[in-house]
Structures are given as C-alpha cells and as structure tokens.
PDB file of C-alpha atoms in Angstrom:
ATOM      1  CA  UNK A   1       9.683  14.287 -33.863  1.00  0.00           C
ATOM      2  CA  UNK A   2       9.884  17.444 -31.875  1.00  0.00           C
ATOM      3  CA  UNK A   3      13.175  18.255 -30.279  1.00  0.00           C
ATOM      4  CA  UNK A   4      12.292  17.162 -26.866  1.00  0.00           C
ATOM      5  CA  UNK A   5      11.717  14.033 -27.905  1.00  0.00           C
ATOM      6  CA  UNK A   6      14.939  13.392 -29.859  1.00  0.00           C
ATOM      7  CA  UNK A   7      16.875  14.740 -26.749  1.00  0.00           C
ATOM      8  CA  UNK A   8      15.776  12.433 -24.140  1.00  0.00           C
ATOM      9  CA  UNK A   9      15.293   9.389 -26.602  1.00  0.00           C
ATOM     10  CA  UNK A  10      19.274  10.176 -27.397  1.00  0.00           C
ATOM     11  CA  UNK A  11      19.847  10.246 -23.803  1.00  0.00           C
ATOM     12  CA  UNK A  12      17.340   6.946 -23.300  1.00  0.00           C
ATOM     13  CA  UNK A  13      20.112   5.359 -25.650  1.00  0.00           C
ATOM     14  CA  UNK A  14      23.412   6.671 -23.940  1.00  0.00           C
ATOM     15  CA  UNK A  15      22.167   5.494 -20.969  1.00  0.00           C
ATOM     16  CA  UNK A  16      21.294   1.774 -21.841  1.00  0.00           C
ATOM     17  CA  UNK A  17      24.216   2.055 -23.995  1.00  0.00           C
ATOM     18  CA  UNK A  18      26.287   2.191 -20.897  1.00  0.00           C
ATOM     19  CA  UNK A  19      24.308  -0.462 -19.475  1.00  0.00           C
ATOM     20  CA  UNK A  20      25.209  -2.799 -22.348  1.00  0.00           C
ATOM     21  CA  UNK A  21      29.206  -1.623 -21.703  1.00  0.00           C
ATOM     22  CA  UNK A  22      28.830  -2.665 -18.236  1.00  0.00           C
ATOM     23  CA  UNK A  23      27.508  -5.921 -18.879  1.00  0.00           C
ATOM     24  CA  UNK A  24      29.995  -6.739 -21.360  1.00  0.00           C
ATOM     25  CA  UNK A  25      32.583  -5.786 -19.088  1.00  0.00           C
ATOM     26  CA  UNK A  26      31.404  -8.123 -16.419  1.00  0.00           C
ATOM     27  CA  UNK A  27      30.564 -10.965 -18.887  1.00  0.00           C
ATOM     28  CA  UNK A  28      34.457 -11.377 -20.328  1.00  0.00           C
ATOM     29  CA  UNK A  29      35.829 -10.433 -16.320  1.00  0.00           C
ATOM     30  CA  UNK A  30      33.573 -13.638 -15.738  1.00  0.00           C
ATOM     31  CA  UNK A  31      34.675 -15.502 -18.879  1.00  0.00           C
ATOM     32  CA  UNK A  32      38.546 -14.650 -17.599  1.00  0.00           C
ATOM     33  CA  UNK A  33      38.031 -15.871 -14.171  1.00  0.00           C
ATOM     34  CA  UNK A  34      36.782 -19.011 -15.532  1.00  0.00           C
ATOM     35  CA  UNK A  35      39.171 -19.799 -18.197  1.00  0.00           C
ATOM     36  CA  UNK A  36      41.627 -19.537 -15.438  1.00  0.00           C
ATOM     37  CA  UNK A  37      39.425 -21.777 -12.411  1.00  0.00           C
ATOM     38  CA  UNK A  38      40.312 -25.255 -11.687  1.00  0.00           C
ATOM     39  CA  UNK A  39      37.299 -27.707 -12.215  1.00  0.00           C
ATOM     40  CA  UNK A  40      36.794 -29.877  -9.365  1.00  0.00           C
ATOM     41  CA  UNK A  41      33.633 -32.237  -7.918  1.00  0.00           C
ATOM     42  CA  UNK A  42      31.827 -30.466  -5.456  1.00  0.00           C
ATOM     43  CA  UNK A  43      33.091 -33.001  -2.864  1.00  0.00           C
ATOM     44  CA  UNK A  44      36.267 -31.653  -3.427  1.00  0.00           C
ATOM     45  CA  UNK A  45      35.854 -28.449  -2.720  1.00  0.00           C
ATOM     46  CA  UNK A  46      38.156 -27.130   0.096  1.00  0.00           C
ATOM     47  CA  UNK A  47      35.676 -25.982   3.485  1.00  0.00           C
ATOM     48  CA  UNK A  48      37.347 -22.147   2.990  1.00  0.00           C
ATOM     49  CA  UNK A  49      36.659 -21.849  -0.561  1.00  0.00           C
ATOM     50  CA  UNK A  50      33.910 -19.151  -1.813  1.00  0.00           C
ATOM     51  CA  UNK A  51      31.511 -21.562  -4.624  1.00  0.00           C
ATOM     52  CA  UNK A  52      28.164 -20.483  -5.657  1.00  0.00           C
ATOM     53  CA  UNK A  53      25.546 -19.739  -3.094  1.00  0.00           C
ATOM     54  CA  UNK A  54      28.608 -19.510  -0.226  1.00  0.00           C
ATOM     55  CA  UNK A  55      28.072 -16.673   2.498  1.00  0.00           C
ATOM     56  CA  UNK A  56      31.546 -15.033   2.739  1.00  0.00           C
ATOM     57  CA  UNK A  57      32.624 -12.340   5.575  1.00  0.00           C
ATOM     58  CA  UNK A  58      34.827  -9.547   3.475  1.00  0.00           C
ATOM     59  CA  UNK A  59      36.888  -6.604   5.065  1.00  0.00           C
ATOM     60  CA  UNK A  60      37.282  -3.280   2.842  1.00  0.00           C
ATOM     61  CA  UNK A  61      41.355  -2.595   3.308  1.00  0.00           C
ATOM     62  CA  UNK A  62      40.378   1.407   2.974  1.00  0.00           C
ATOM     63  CA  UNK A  63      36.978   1.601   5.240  1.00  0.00           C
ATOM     64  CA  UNK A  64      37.852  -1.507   7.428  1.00  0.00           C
ATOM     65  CA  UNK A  65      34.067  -2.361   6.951  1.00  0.00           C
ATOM     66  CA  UNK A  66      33.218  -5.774   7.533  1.00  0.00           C
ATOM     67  CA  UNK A  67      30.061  -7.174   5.645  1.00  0.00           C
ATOM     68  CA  UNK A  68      28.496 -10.642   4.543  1.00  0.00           C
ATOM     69  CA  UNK A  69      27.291 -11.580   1.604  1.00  0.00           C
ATOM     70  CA  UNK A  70      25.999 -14.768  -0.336  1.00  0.00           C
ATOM     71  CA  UNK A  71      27.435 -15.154  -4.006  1.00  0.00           C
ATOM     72  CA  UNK A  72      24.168 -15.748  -6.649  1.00  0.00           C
ATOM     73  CA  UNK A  73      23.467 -16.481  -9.948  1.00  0.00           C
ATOM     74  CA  UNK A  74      22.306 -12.804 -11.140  1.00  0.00           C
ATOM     75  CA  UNK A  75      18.717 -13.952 -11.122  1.00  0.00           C
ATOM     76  CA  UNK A  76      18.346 -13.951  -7.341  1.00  0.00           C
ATOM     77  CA  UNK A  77      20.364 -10.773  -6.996  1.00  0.00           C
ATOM     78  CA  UNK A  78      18.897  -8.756  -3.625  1.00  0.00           C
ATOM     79  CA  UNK A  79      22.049  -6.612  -2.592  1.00  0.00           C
ATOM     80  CA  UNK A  80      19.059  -4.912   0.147  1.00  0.00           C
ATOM     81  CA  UNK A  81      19.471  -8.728   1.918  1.00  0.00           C
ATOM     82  CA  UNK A  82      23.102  -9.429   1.376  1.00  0.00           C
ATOM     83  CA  UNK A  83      22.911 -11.808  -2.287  1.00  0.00           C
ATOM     84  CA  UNK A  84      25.544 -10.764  -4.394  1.00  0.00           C
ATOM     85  CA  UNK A  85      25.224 -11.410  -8.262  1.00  0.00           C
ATOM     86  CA  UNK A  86      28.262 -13.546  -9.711  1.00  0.00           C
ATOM     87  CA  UNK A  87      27.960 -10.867 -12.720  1.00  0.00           C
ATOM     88  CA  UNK A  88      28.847  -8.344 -10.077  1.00  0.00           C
ATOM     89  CA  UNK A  89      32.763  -6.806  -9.859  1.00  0.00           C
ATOM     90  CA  UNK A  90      32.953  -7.979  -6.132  1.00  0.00           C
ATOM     91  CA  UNK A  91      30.834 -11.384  -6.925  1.00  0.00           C
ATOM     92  CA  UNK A  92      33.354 -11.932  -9.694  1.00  0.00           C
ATOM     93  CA  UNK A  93      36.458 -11.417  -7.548  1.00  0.00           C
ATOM     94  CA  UNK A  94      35.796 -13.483  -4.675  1.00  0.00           C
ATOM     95  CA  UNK A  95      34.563 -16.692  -6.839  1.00  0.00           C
ATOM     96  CA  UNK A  96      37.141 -19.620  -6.219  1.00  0.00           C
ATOM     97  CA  UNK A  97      39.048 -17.785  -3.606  1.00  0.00           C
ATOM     98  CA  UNK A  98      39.998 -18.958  -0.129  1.00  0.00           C
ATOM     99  CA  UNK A  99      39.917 -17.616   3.473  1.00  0.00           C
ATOM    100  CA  UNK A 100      42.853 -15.167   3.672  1.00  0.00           C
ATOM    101  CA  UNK A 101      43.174 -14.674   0.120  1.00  0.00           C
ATOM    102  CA  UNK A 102      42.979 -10.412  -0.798  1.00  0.00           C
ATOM    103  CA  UNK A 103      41.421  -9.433  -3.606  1.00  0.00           C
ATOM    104  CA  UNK A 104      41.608  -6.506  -6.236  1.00  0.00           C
ATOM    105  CA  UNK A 105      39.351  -5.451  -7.945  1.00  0.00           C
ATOM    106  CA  UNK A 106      37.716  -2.852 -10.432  1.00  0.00           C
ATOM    107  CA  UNK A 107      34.106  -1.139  -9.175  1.00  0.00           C
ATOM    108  CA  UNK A 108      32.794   1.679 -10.408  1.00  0.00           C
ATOM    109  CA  UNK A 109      33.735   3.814  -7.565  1.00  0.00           C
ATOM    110  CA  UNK A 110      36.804   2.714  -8.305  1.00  0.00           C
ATOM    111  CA  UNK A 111      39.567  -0.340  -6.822  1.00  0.00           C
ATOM    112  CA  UNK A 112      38.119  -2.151  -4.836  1.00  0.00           C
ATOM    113  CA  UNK A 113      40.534  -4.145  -2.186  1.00  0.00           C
ATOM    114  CA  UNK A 114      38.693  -6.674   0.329  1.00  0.00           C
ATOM    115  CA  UNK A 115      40.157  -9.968   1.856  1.00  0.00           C
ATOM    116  CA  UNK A 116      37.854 -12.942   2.881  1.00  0.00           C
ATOM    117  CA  UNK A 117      37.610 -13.609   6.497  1.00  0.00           C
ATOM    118  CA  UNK A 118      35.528 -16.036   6.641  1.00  0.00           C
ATOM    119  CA  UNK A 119      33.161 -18.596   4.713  1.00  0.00           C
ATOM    120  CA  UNK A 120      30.038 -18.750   7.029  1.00  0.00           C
ATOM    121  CA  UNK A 121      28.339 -21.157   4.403  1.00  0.00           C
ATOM    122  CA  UNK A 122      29.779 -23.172   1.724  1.00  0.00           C
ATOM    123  CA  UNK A 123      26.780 -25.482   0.268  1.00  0.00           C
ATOM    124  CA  UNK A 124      29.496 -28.473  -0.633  1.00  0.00           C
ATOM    125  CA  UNK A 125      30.616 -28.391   3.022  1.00  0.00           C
ATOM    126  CA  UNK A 126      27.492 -27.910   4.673  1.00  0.00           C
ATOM    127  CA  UNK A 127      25.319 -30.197   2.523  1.00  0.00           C
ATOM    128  CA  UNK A 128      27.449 -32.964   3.520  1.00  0.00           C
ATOM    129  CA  UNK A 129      27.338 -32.017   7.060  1.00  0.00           C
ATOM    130  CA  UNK A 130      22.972 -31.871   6.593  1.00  0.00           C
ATOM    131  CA  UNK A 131      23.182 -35.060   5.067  1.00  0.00           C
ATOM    132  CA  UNK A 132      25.728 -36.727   7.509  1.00  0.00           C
ATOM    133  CA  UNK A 133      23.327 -35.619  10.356  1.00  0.00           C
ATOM    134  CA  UNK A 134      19.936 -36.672   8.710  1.00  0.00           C
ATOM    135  CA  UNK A 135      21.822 -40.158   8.116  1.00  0.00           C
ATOM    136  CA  UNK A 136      22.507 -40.338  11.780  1.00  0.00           C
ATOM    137  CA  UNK A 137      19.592 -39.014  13.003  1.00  0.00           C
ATOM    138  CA  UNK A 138      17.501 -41.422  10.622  1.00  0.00           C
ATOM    139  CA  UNK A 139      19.813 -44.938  11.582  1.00  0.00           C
ATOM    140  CA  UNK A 140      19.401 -44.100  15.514  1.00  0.00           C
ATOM    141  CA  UNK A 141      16.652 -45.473  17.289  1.00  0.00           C
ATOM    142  CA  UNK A 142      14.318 -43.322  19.449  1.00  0.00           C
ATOM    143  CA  UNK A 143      12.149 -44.859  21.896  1.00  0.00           C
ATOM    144  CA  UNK A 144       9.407 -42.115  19.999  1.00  0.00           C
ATOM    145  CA  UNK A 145       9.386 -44.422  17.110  1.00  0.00           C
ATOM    146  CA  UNK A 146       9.076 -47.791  19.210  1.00  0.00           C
ATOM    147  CA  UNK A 147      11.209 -50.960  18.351  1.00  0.00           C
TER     148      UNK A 147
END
C-alpha cells in the first residue's frame, strides 16, 4: 500500500467515523424524546401540535429568521424544499411541541434556540377537515348529478 493510499483511506475512515458519531447522537436524542412523549390516537392530537409530516413556521431567537419546514421520516429528507428529517437536531426538537413552545437545542454550529409560530399543516387536523369536506361535498346534491 503506498503511503498515499494509507493517508486518505485513514482519513476515508475519520470521516465516516464521524458520520457514525453523528448518527448515534441523533438516534439516542430521538430515543430520549420518545421515552419521554405521551402516546395519543391521532384524533387526539391537539390542532397546534408539530406530528410527523406537520409544516411548522420557526423563528431563530439570535437571527430573527423566520422559515417553514415539514418534519419527515429521514427517507424523504430534501432540506433544498423545506422537509426536515426527524433524525435531524431541529426535526428532533420540535417533535410533540406546541405553538408558543421555545426550543433548545444542540446543532453543529452550535445552540440552537427557535420557538414555533405556527403549524401551517398538521395531517391529524387537516385530514379530518379533507374528509369532513369530501363527506359533505359527496351527501349534497348537485343538480350536475341529476336526482
């Protein structure tokens, strides 16, 4: 193995090692924010509370920044389009929080401090609104359809 090799193979492994560090690191902040939630049905779920696949509007305390973002499962990640991974520091924090609440967290720039200002979509309140409306909308009679 010549010495260039050995070198960036070395380097090849610090760098994934870190990659595994991270992981594990968002795996038990995940595991800890779990063991802690309260396990509810999804009809249940308060309307301000951020669940899987909610939009939420969060403002940075330090910037004063205000951006949007839909919480994921990691495998439909796309930070470029606003989907946050629930494996992600800031996915992680927000996760069974409410409208108002602030939350701290660790980043790797750093502590992170953002408050939820809004949920813009919450699948458990707005799938029961969809399906409310298509029941409606289904039961009322439209001279269109005859009858």
């Amino acid at each position: 193995m010549t010495c260039e090799d050995f070198n960036r193979l070395v380097e090849l492994l610090k760098y994934e090692l870190l990659g595994v560090i991270a992981a594990l690191t968002a795996f038990q902040k995940l595991a800890s924010e779990l063991h802690r939630a309260t396990i509810v049905d999804a009809g249940s779920v308060p309307a301000d509370v951020v669940t899987m696949n909610s939009t939420a509007k969060l403002t940075d305390f330090k910037s004063q920044a205000t951006d949007s973002y839909t919480l994921v499962y990691p495998e439909d990640t796309n930070i470029a389009n606003g989907r946050l991974s629930s494996l992600a520091p800031i996915g992680t924090a927000i996760l069974g929080y409410r409208v108002g609440n602030r939350v701290h967290w660790e980043v790797p720039t750093g502590k992170s401090n953002l408050r939820i200002d809004e949920v813009v979509y919450q699948p458990e309140r707005d799938r029961a609104v969809e399906i409310l409306t298509r029941r409606v909308s289904k039961d009322r009679w439209s001279p269109l359809q005859g009858g």
